[in-house]
PDB file of C-alpha atoms in Angstrom:
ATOM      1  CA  UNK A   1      22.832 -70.771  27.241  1.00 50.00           C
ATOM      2  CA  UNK A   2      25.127 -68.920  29.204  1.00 58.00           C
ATOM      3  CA  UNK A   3      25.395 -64.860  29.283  1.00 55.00           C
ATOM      4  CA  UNK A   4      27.012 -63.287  32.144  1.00 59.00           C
ATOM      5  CA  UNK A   5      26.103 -60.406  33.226  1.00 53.00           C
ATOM      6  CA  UNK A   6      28.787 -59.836  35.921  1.00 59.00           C
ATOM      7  CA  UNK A   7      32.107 -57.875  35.346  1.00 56.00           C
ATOM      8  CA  UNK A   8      30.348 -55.446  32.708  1.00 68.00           C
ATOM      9  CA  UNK A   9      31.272 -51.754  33.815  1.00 75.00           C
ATOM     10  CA  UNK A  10      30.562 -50.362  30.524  1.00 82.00           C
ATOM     11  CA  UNK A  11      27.512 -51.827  29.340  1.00 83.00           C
ATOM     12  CA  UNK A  12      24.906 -49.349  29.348  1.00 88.00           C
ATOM     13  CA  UNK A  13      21.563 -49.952  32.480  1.00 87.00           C
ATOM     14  CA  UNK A  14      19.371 -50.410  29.900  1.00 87.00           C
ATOM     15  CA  UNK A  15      21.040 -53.043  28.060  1.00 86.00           C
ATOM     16  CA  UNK A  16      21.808 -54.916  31.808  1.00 87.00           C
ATOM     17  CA  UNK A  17      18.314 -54.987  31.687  1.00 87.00           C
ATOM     18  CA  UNK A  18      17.393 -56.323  28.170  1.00 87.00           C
ATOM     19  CA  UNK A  19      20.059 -59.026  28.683  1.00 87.00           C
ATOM     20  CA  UNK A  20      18.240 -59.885  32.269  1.00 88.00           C
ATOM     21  CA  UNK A  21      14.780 -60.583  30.875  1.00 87.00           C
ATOM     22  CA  UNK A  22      16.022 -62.453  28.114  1.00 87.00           C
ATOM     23  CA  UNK A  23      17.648 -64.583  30.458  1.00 88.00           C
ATOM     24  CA  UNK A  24      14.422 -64.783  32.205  1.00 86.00           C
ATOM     25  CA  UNK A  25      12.612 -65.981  29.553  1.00 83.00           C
ATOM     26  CA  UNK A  26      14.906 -68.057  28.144  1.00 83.00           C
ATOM     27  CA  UNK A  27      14.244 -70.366  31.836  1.00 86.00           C
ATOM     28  CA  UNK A  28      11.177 -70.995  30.215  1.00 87.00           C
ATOM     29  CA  UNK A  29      10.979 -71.223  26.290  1.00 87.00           C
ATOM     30  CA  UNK A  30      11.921 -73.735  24.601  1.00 86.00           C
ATOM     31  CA  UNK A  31      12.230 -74.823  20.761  1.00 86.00           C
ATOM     32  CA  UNK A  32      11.429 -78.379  19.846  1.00 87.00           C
ATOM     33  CA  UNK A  33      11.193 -80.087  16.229  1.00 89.00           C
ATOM     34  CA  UNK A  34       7.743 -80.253  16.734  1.00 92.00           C
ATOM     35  CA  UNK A  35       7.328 -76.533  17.780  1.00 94.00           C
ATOM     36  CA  UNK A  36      10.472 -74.443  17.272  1.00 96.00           C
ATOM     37  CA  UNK A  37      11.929 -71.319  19.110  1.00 95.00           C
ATOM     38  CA  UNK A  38      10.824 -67.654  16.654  1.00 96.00           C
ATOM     39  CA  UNK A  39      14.145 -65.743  18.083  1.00 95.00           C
ATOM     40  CA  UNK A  40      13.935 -61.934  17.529  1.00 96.00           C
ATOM     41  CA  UNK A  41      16.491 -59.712  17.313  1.00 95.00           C
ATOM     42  CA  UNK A  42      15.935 -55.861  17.439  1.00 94.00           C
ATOM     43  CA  UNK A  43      18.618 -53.297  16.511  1.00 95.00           C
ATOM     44  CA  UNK A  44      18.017 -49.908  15.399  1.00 94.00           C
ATOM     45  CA  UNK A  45      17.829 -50.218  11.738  1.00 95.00           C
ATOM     46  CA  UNK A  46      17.119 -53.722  10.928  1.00 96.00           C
ATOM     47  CA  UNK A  47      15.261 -56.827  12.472  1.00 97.00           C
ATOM     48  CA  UNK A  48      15.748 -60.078  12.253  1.00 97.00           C
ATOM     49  CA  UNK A  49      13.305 -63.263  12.867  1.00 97.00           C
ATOM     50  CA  UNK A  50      15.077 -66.663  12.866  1.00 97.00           C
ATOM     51  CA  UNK A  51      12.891 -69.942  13.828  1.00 97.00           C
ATOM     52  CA  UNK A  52      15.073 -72.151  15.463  1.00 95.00           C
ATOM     53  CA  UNK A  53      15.114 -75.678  16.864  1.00 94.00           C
ATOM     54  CA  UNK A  54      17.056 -75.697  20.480  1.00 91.00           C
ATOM     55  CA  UNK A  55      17.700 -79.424  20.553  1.00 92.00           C
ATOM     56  CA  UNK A  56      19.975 -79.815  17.752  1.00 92.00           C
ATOM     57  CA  UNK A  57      21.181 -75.931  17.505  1.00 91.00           C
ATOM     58  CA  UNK A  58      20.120 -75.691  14.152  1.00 94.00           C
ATOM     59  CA  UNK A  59      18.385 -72.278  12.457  1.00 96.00           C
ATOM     60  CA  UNK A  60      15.447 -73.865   9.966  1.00 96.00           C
ATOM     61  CA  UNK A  61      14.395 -70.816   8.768  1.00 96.00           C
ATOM     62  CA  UNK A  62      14.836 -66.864   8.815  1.00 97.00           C
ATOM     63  CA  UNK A  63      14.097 -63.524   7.462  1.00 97.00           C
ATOM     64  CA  UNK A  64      15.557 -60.041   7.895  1.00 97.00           C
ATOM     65  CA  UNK A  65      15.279 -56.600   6.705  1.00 96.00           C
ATOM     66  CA  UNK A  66      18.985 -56.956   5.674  1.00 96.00           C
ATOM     67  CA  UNK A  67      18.014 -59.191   2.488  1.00 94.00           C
ATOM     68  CA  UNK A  68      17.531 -57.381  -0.805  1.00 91.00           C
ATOM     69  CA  UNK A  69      13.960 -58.414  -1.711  1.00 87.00           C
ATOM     70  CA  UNK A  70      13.100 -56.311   2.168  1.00 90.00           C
ATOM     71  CA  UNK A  71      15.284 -53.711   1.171  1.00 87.00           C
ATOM     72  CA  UNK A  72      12.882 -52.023  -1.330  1.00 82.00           C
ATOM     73  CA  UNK A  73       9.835 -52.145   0.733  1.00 84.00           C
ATOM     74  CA  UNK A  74       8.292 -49.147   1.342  1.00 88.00           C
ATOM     75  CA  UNK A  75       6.938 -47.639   4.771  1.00 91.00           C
ATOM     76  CA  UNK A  76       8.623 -47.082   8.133  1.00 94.00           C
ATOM     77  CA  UNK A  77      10.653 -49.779  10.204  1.00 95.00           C
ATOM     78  CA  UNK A  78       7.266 -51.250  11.528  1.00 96.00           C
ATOM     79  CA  UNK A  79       5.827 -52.002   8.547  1.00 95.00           C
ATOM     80  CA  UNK A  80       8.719 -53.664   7.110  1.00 96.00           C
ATOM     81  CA  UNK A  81       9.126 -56.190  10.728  1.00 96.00           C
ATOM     82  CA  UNK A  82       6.066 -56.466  10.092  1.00 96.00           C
ATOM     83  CA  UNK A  83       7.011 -57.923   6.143  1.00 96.00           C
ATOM     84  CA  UNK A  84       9.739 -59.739   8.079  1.00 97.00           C
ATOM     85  CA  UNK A  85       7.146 -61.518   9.964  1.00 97.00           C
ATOM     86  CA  UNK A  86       4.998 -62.475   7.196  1.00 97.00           C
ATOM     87  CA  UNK A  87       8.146 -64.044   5.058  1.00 96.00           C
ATOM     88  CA  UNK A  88       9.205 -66.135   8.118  1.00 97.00           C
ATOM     89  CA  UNK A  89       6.168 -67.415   8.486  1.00 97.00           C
ATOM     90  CA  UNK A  90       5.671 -68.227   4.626  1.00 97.00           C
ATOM     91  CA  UNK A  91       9.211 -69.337   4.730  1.00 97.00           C
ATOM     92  CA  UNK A  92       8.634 -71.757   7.579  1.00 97.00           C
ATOM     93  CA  UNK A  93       5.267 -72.944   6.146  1.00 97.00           C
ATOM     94  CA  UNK A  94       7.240 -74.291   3.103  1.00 97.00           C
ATOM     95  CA  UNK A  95       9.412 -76.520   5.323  1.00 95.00           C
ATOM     96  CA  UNK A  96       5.989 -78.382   7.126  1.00 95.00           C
ATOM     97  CA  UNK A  97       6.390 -76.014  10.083  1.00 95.00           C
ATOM     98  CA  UNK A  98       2.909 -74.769  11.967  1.00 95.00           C
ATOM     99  CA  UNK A  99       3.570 -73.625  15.380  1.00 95.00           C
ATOM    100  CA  UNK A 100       6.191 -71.234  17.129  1.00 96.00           C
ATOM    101  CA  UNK A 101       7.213 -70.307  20.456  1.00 96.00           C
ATOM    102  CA  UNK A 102       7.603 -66.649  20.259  1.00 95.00           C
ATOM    103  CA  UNK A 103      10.801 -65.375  21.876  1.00 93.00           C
ATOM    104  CA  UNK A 104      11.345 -61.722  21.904  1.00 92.00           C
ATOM    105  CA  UNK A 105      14.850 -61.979  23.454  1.00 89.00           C
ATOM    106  CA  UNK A 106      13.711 -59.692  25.968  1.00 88.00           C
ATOM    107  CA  UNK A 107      12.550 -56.559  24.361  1.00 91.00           C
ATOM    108  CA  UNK A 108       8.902 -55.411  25.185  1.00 92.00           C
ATOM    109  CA  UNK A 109       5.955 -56.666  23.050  1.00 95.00           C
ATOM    110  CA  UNK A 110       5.436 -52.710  21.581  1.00 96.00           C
ATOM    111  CA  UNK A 111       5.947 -51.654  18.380  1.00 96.00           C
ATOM    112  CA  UNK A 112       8.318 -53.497  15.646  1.00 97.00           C
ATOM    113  CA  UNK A 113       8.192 -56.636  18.090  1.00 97.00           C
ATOM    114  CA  UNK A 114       4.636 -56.999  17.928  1.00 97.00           C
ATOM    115  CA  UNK A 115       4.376 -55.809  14.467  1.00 97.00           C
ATOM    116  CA  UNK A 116       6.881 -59.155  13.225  1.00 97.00           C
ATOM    117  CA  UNK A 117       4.254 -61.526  15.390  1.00 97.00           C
ATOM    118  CA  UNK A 118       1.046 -59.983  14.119  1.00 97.00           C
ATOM    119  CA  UNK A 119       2.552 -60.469  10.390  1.00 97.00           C
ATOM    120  CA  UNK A 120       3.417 -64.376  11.141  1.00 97.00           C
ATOM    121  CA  UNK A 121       0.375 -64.805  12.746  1.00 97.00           C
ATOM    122  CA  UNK A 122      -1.187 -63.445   9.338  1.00 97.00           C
ATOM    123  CA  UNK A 123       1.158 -65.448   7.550  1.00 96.00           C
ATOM    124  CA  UNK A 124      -0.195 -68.652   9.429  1.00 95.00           C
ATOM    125  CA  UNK A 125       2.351 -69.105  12.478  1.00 96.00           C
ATOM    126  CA  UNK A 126       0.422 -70.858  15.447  1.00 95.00           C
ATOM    127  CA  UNK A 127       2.207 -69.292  18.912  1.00 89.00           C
TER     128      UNK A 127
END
C-alpha cells in the first residue's frame, strides 16, 4: 500500500502527519486469516471499524456509526465508538474470529480510538 505524500500543497500539516504515521505503522502490521488487520477510521462525526484480512484484500467484518441500529444510540461520539467496538467484535466472533491486530491508521490512542478497542476487547477481541 502505496500513499504518496509528495506533490500535496494543499493538504493541511496535520493531515501530512496523520498520513505519515499511518504509513509508519502500516511497515509493521499486518492482517493474516489467522489474525486479521482491525482498520479504524476516524472522521468527525462517524467512525468506522472494519477487520480485514491483508492477504486476500478482503473486509470479513465491520461496524460503523453510519448504520441505523448505531444511529439511535444515545450518549456522545465516545460512547457510541465505543458501541462500534463492541458490535465488531460480536460481529467477528460470529464468523470464528478471536484475535486482531489493532490498526489505528495513525490517529493517537486518546479518546474515540481507544474507546472502539476497549469495547472489542469487552466484546472478546484478543489484540
Amino acid at each position: 500500500m502505496a500513499i504518496s505524500l509528495s506533490n500535496r500543497k494543499h493538504t493541511a500539516a496535520r493531515v501530512k502527519s496523520r498520513l505519515r504515521r499511518q504509513v509508519r505503522g502500516r511497515k509493521k502490521i499486518h492482517g493474516t486469516p489467522e489474525r486479521p488487520r482491525l482498520v479504524v477510521t476516524r472522521s468527525s462525526k462517524h467512525i468506522t471499524a472494519q477487520v480485514v484480512d491483508d492477504l486476500v484484500g478482503k473486509t470479513l467484518v465491520s461496524a460503523s456509526t453510519i448504520e441505523a441500529d448505531l444511529r439511535g444510540v444515545e450518549g456522545d461520539k465516545t460512547a457510541k465508538a465505543k458501541r462500534v467496538g463492541e458490535l465488531v467484535a460480536e460481529r467477528a466472533k460470529a464468523q470464528g474470529i478471536e484475535g486482531v491486530v489493532f490498526d489505528r491508521a495513525g490517529n493517537k490512542y486518546h479518546g474515540r480510538i481507544a474507546a472502539l478497542a476497549e469495547g472489542a476487547r469487552e466484546g472478546g477481541l484478543a489484540f
